[in-house]
PDB file of C-alpha atoms in Angstrom:
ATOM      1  CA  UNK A   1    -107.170  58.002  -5.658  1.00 53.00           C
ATOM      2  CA  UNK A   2    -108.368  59.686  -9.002  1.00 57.00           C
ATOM      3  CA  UNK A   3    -111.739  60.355  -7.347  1.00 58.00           C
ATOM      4  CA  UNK A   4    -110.283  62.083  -4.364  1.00 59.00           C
ATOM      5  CA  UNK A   5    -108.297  64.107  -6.772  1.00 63.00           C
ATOM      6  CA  UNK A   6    -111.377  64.916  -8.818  1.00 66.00           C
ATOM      7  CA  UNK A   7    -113.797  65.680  -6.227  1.00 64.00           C
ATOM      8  CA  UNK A   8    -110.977  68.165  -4.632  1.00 68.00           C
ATOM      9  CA  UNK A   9    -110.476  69.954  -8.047  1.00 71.00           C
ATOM     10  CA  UNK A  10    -114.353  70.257  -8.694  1.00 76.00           C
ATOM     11  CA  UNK A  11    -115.163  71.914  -5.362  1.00 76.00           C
ATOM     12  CA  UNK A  12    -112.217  74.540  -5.801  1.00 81.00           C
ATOM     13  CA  UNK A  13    -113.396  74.991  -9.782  1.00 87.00           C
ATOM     14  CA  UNK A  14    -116.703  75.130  -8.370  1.00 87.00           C
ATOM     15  CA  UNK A  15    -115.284  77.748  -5.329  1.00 89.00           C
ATOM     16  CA  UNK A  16    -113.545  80.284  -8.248  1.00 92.00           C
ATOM     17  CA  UNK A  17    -116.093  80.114 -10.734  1.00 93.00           C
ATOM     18  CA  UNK A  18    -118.880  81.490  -7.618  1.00 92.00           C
ATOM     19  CA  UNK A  19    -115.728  84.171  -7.302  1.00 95.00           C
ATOM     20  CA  UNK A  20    -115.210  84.824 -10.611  1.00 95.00           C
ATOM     21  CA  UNK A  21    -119.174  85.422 -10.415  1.00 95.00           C
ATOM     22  CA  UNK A  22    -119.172  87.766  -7.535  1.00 96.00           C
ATOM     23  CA  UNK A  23    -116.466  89.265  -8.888  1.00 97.00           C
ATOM     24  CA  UNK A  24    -118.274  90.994 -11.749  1.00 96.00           C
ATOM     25  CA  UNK A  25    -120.770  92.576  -9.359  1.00 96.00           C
ATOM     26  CA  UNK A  26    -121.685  96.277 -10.237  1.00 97.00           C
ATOM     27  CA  UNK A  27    -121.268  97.878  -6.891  1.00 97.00           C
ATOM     28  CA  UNK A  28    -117.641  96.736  -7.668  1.00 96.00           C
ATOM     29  CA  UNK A  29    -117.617  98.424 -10.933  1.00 93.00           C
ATOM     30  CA  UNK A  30    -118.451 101.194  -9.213  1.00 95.00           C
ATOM     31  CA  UNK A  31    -116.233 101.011  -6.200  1.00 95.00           C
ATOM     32  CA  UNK A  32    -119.829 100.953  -3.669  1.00 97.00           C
ATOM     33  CA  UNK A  33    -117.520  98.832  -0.998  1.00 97.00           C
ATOM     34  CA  UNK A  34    -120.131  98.995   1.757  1.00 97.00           C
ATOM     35  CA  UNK A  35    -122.575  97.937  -0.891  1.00 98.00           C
ATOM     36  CA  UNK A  36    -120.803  94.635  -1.920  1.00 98.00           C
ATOM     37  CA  UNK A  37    -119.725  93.901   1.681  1.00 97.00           C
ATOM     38  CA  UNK A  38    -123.740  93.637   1.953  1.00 97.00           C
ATOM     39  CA  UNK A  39    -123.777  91.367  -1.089  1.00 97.00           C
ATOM     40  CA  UNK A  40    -120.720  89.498  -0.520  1.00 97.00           C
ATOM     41  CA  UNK A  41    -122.336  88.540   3.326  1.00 96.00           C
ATOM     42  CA  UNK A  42    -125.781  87.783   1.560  1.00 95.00           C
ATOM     43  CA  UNK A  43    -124.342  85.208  -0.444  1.00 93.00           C
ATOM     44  CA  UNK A  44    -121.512  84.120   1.348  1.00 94.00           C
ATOM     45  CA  UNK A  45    -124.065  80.996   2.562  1.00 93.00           C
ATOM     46  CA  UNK A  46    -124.317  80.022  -0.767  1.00 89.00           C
ATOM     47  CA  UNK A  47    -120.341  79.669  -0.879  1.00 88.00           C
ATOM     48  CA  UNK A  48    -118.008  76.375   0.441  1.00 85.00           C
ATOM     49  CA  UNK A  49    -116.234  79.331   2.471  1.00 89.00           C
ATOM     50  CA  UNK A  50    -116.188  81.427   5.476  1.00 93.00           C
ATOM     51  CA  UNK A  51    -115.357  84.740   4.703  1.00 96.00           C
ATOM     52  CA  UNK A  52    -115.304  86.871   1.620  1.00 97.00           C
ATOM     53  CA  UNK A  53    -112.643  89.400   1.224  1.00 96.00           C
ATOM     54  CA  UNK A  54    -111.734  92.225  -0.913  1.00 97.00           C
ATOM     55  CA  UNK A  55    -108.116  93.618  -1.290  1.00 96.00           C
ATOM     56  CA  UNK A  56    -106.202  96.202  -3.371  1.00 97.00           C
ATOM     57  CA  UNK A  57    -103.014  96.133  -5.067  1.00 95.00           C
ATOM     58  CA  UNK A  58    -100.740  97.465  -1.997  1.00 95.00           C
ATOM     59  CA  UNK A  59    -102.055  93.891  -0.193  1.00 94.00           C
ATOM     60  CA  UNK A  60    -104.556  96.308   1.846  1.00 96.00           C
ATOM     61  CA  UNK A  61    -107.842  94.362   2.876  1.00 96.00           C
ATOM     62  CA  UNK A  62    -110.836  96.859   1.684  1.00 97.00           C
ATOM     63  CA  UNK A  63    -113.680  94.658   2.620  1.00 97.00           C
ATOM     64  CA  UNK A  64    -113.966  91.598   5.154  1.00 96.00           C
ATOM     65  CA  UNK A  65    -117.410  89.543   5.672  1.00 97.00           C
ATOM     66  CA  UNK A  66    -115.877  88.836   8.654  1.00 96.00           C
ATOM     67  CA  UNK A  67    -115.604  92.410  10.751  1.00 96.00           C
ATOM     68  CA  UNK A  68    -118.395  95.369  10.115  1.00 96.00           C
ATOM     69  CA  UNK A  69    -117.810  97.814   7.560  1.00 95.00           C
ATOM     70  CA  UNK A  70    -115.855 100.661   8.015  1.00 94.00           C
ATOM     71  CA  UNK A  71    -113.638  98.651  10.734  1.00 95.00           C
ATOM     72  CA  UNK A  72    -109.997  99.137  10.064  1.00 96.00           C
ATOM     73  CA  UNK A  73    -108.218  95.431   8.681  1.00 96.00           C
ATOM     74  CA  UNK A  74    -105.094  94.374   8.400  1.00 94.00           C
ATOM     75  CA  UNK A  75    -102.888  93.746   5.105  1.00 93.00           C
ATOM     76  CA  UNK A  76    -103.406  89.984   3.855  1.00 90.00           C
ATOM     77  CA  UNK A  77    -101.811  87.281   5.812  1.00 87.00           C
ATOM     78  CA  UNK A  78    -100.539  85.720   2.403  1.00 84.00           C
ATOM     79  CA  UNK A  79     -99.067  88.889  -0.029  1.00 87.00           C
ATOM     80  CA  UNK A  80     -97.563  85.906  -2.228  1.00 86.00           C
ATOM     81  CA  UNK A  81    -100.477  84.916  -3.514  1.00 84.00           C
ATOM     82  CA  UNK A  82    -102.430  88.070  -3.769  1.00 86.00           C
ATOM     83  CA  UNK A  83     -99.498  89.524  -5.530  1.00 92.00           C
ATOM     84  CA  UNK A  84     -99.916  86.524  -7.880  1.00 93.00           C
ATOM     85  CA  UNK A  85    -102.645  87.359  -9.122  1.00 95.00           C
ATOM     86  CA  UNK A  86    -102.401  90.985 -10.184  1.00 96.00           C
ATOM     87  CA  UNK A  87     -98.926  89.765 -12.094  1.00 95.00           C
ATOM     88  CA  UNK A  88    -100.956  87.206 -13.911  1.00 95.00           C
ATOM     89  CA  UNK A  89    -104.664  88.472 -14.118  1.00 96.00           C
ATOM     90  CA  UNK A  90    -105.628  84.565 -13.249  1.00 96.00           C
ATOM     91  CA  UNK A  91    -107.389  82.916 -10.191  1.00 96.00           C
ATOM     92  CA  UNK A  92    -105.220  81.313  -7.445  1.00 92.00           C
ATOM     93  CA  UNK A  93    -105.806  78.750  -4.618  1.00 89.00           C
ATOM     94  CA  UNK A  94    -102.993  79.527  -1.512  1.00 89.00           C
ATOM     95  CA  UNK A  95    -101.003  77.652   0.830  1.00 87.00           C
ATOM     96  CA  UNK A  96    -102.078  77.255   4.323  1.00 88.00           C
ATOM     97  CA  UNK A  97    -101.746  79.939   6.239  1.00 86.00           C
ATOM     98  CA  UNK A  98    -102.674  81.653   9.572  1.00 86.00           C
ATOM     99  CA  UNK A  99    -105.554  84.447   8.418  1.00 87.00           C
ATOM    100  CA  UNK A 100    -105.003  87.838   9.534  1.00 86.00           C
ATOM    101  CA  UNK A 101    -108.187  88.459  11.002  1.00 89.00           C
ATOM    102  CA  UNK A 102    -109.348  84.836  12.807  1.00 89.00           C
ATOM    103  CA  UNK A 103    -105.637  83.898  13.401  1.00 89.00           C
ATOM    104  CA  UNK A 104    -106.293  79.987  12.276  1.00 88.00           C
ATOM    105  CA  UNK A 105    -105.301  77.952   9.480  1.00 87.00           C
ATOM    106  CA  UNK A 106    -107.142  78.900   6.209  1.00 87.00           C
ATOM    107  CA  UNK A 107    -106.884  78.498   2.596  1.00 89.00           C
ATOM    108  CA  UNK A 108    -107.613  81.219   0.100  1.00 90.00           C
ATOM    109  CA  UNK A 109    -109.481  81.044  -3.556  1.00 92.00           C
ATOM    110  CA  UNK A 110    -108.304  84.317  -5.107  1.00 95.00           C
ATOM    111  CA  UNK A 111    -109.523  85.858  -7.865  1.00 97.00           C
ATOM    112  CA  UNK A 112    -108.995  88.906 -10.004  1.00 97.00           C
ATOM    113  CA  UNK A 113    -111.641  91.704 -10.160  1.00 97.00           C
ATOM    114  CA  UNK A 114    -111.047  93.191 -13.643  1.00 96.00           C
ATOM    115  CA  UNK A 115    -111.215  97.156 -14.697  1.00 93.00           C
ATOM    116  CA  UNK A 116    -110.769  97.192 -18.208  1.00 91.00           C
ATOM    117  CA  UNK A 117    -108.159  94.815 -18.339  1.00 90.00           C
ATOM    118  CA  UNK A 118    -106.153  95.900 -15.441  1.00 95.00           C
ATOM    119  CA  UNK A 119    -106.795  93.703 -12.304  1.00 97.00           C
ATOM    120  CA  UNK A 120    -108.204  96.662  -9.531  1.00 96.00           C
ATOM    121  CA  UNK A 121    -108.539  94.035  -6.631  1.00 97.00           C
ATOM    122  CA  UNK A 122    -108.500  90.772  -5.500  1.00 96.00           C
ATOM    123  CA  UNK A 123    -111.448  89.099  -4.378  1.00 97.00           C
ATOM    124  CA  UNK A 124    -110.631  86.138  -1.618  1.00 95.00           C
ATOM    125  CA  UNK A 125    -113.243  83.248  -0.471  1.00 95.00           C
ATOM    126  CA  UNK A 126    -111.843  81.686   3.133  1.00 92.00           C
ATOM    127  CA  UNK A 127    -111.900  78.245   3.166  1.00 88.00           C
ATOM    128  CA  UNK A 128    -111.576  76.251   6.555  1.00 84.00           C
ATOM    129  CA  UNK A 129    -109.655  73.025   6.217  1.00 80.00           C
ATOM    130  CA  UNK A 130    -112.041  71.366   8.081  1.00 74.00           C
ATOM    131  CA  UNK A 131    -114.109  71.652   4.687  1.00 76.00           C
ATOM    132  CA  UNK A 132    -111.181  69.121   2.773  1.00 76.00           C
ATOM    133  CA  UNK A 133    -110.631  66.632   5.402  1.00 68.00           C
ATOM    134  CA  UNK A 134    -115.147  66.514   5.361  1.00 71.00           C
ATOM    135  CA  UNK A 135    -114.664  65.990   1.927  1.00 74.00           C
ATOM    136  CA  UNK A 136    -111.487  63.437   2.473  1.00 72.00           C
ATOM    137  CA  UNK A 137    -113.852  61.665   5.174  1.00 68.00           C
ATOM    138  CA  UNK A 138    -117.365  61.435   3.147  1.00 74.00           C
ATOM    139  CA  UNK A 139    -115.269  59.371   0.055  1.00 73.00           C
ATOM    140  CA  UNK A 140    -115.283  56.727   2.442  1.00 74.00           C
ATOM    141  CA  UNK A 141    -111.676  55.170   2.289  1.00 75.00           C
ATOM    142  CA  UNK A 142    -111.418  51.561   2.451  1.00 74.00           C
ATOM    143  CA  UNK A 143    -110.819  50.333   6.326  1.00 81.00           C
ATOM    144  CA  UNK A 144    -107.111  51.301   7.470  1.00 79.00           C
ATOM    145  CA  UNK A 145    -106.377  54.037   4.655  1.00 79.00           C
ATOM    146  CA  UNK A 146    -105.308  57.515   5.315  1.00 77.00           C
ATOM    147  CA  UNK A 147    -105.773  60.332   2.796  1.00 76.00           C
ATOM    148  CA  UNK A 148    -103.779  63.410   3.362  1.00 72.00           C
ATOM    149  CA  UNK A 149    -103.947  67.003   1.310  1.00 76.00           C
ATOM    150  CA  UNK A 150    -100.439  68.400   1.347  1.00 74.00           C
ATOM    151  CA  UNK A 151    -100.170  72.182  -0.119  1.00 79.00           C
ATOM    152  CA  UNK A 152     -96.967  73.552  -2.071  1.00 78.00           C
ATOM    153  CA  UNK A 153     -95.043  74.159   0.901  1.00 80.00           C
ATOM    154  CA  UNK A 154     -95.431  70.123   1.973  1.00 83.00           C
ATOM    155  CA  UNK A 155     -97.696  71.296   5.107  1.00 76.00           C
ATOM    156  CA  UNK A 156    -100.742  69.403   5.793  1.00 77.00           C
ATOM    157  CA  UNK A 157    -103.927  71.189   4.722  1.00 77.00           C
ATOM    158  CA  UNK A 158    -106.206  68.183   5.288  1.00 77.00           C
ATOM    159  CA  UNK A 159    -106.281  64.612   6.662  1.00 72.00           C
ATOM    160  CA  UNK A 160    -109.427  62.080   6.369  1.00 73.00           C
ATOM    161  CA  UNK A 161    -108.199  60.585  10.160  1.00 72.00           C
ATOM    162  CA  UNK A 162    -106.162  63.182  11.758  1.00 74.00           C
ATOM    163  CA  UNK A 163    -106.795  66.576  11.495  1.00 71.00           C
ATOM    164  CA  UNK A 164    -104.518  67.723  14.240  1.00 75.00           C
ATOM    165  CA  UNK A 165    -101.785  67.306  11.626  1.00 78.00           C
ATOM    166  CA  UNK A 166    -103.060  70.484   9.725  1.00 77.00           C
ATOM    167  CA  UNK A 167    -100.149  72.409   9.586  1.00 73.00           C
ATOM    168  CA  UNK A 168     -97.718  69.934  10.233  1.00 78.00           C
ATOM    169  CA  UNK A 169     -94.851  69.364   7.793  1.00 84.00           C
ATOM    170  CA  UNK A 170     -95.394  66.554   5.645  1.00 79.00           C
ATOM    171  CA  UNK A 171     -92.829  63.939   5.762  1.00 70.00           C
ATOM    172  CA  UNK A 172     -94.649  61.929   2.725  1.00 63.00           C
ATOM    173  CA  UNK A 173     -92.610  61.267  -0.089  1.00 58.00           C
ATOM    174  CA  UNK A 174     -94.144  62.834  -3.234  1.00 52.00           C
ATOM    175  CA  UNK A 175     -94.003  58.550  -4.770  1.00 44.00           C
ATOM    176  CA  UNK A 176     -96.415  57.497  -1.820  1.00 48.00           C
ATOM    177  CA  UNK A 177     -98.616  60.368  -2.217  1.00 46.00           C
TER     178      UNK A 177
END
């Protein structure tokens, strides 16, 4: 069970330290939005997520890999977490929740995009769940075991045999997890 834990915790390290990365990038520093949507979507292979987005402090997305620039975007989906991180200045993995733009389940790696030391915006890598429950599957369980990823809330974010059960209530006691 350690290893599933481990290998979990290294991809998401692994997910805000590319963040934390592309978080520093210059056209940021100087507020060139169309310019880092163009680097954001150039790298955005090179990332275990979907979609890159950029949001300011009123929970207004700015930049979305997903839609052209310049295309009007909703609020974030998920204010609790964005708002987490401008209280704290530190990086923060969400809940499940339905994204505003692609209206399915996603996770979120946040991070803080630093001006001085005043966070500016938030910088958000998508992550499908269908990413965990790969990464539940390929530790190859012994035959007839189950391994679930349950989020804050108790909904299922992952499952190694059923992933229809993402974004189900977990009825798991927190002893058999």
């Amino acid at each position: 069970m350690h290893a599933l834990a481990s290998t979990l915790d290294r991809d998401l390290v692994g997910t805000i330290a590319a963040a934390q990365v592309l978080a520093e990038s210059p056209l940021l520093a100087s507020d060139d939005l169309e310019g880092f949507r163009r680097e954001a979507t150039r790298i955005l292979p090179l990332l275990p997520g979907y979609a890159i987005m950029l949001t300011d402090a009123t929970g207004q997305q700015l930049v979305n890999t997903l839609l052209p620039y310049g295309t009007p975007l909703p609020a974030v989906a998920n204010p609790i977490e964005h708002r987490k991180v401008f209280e704290t200045g530190q990086p923060s993995v969400s809940d499940l929740f339905i994204g505003a733009v692609t209206h399915k389940h996603a996770l979120f790696v946040y991070v803080p995009v630093l001006r001085g030391n005043h966070v500016k915006y938030t910088l958000g890598v998508a992550i499908h769940p269908g990413r965990l429950s790969d990464s539940l599957i390929r530790q190859r369980l012994p035959s007839g075991w189950v391994a679930t990823i349950v989020d804050s809330s108790k909904v299922i974010v992952a499952n190694s045999r059923t992933p229809e059960l993402v974004g189900q209530i977990s009825h798991v006691q927190p002893s058999q997890a």
